[in-house]
């Protein structure tokens, strides 16, 4: 299942949304900007992967 990312404008809105989600029975997780960037980077890397990974030993053999 997919995930929903919400960026509330104020601390008051964030608190309201967290409380609402809890009352509705949904789990929420707060992440910082660095974690969000890491997730986005990983997502892009997975989408752009074209083939199998190559072992370092095999790559060095080709370059010799």
mmCIF file of C-alpha atoms in Angstrom:
data_model
loop_
_atom_site.group_PDB
_atom_site.id
_atom_site.type_symbol
_atom_site.label_atom_id
_atom_site.label_comp_id
_atom_site.label_asym_id
_atom_site.label_seq_id
_atom_site.Cartn_x
_atom_site.Cartn_y
_atom_site.Cartn_z
ATOM 1 C CA UNK A 1 0.000 0.000 0.000
ATOM 2 C CA UNK A 2 1.158 3.539 -0.666
ATOM 3 C CA UNK A 3 1.907 6.189 1.882
ATOM 4 C CA UNK A 4 0.535 9.659 2.393
ATOM 5 C CA UNK A 5 2.868 12.576 3.073
ATOM 6 C CA UNK A 6 1.385 15.721 4.577
ATOM 7 C CA UNK A 7 3.310 18.910 5.225
ATOM 8 C CA UNK A 8 1.225 21.008 7.636
ATOM 9 C CA UNK A 9 1.791 24.738 7.574
ATOM 10 C CA UNK A 10 1.898 25.332 11.335
ATOM 11 C CA UNK A 11 2.570 23.468 14.568
ATOM 12 C CA UNK A 12 -1.120 23.847 15.436
ATOM 13 C CA UNK A 13 -2.152 22.158 12.158
ATOM 14 C CA UNK A 14 0.388 19.376 12.742
ATOM 15 C CA UNK A 15 -0.958 18.700 16.231
ATOM 16 C CA UNK A 16 -4.534 18.686 14.906
ATOM 17 C CA UNK A 17 -3.725 16.223 12.122
ATOM 18 C CA UNK A 18 -1.792 13.897 14.440
ATOM 19 C CA UNK A 19 -4.673 13.857 16.913
ATOM 20 C CA UNK A 20 -7.223 13.273 14.138
ATOM 21 C CA UNK A 21 -5.252 10.375 12.680
ATOM 22 C CA UNK A 22 -4.874 8.816 16.120
ATOM 23 C CA UNK A 23 -8.629 9.072 16.782
ATOM 24 C CA UNK A 24 -9.336 7.480 13.395
ATOM 25 C CA UNK A 25 -7.004 4.604 14.260
ATOM 26 C CA UNK A 26 -4.181 5.450 11.869
ATOM 27 C CA UNK A 27 -0.509 5.374 12.763
ATOM 28 C CA UNK A 28 1.494 8.489 11.985
ATOM 29 C CA UNK A 29 5.246 8.947 11.956
ATOM 30 C CA UNK A 30 7.002 12.290 12.028
ATOM 31 C CA UNK A 31 10.220 12.554 10.015
ATOM 32 C CA UNK A 32 12.629 15.431 9.526
ATOM 33 C CA UNK A 33 13.704 16.983 6.225
ATOM 34 C CA UNK A 34 16.890 14.894 5.987
ATOM 35 C CA UNK A 35 14.935 11.634 6.354
ATOM 36 C CA UNK A 36 12.435 12.791 3.711
ATOM 37 C CA UNK A 37 15.312 13.563 1.320
ATOM 38 C CA UNK A 38 16.857 10.120 1.956
ATOM 39 C CA UNK A 39 13.545 8.418 1.156
ATOM 40 C CA UNK A 40 13.158 10.443 -2.052
ATOM 41 C CA UNK A 41 16.718 9.656 -3.160
ATOM 42 C CA UNK A 42 16.252 5.939 -2.538
ATOM 43 C CA UNK A 43 12.967 5.992 -4.461
ATOM 44 C CA UNK A 44 14.665 7.653 -7.460
ATOM 45 C CA UNK A 45 17.548 5.168 -7.364
ATOM 46 C CA UNK A 46 15.194 2.177 -7.350
ATOM 47 C CA UNK A 47 13.113 3.608 -10.222
ATOM 48 C CA UNK A 48 16.207 4.274 -12.354
ATOM 49 C CA UNK A 49 17.873 0.887 -11.758
ATOM 50 C CA UNK A 50 18.173 -0.668 -15.216
ATOM 51 C CA UNK A 51 19.818 -4.013 -14.576
ATOM 52 C CA UNK A 52 21.497 -6.262 -12.072
ATOM 53 C CA UNK A 53 24.156 -4.960 -9.733
ATOM 54 C CA UNK A 54 27.765 -5.710 -10.670
ATOM 55 C CA UNK A 55 30.287 -7.000 -8.167
ATOM 56 C CA UNK A 56 33.295 -4.740 -7.579
ATOM 57 C CA UNK A 57 35.624 -7.630 -8.490
ATOM 58 C CA UNK A 58 33.926 -8.036 -11.885
ATOM 59 C CA UNK A 59 34.123 -4.317 -12.627
ATOM 60 C CA UNK A 60 37.831 -4.163 -11.803
ATOM 61 C CA UNK A 61 38.475 -7.179 -14.025
ATOM 62 C CA UNK A 62 36.895 -5.398 -17.010
ATOM 63 C CA UNK A 63 38.879 -2.233 -16.355
ATOM 64 C CA UNK A 64 42.260 -4.042 -16.363
#
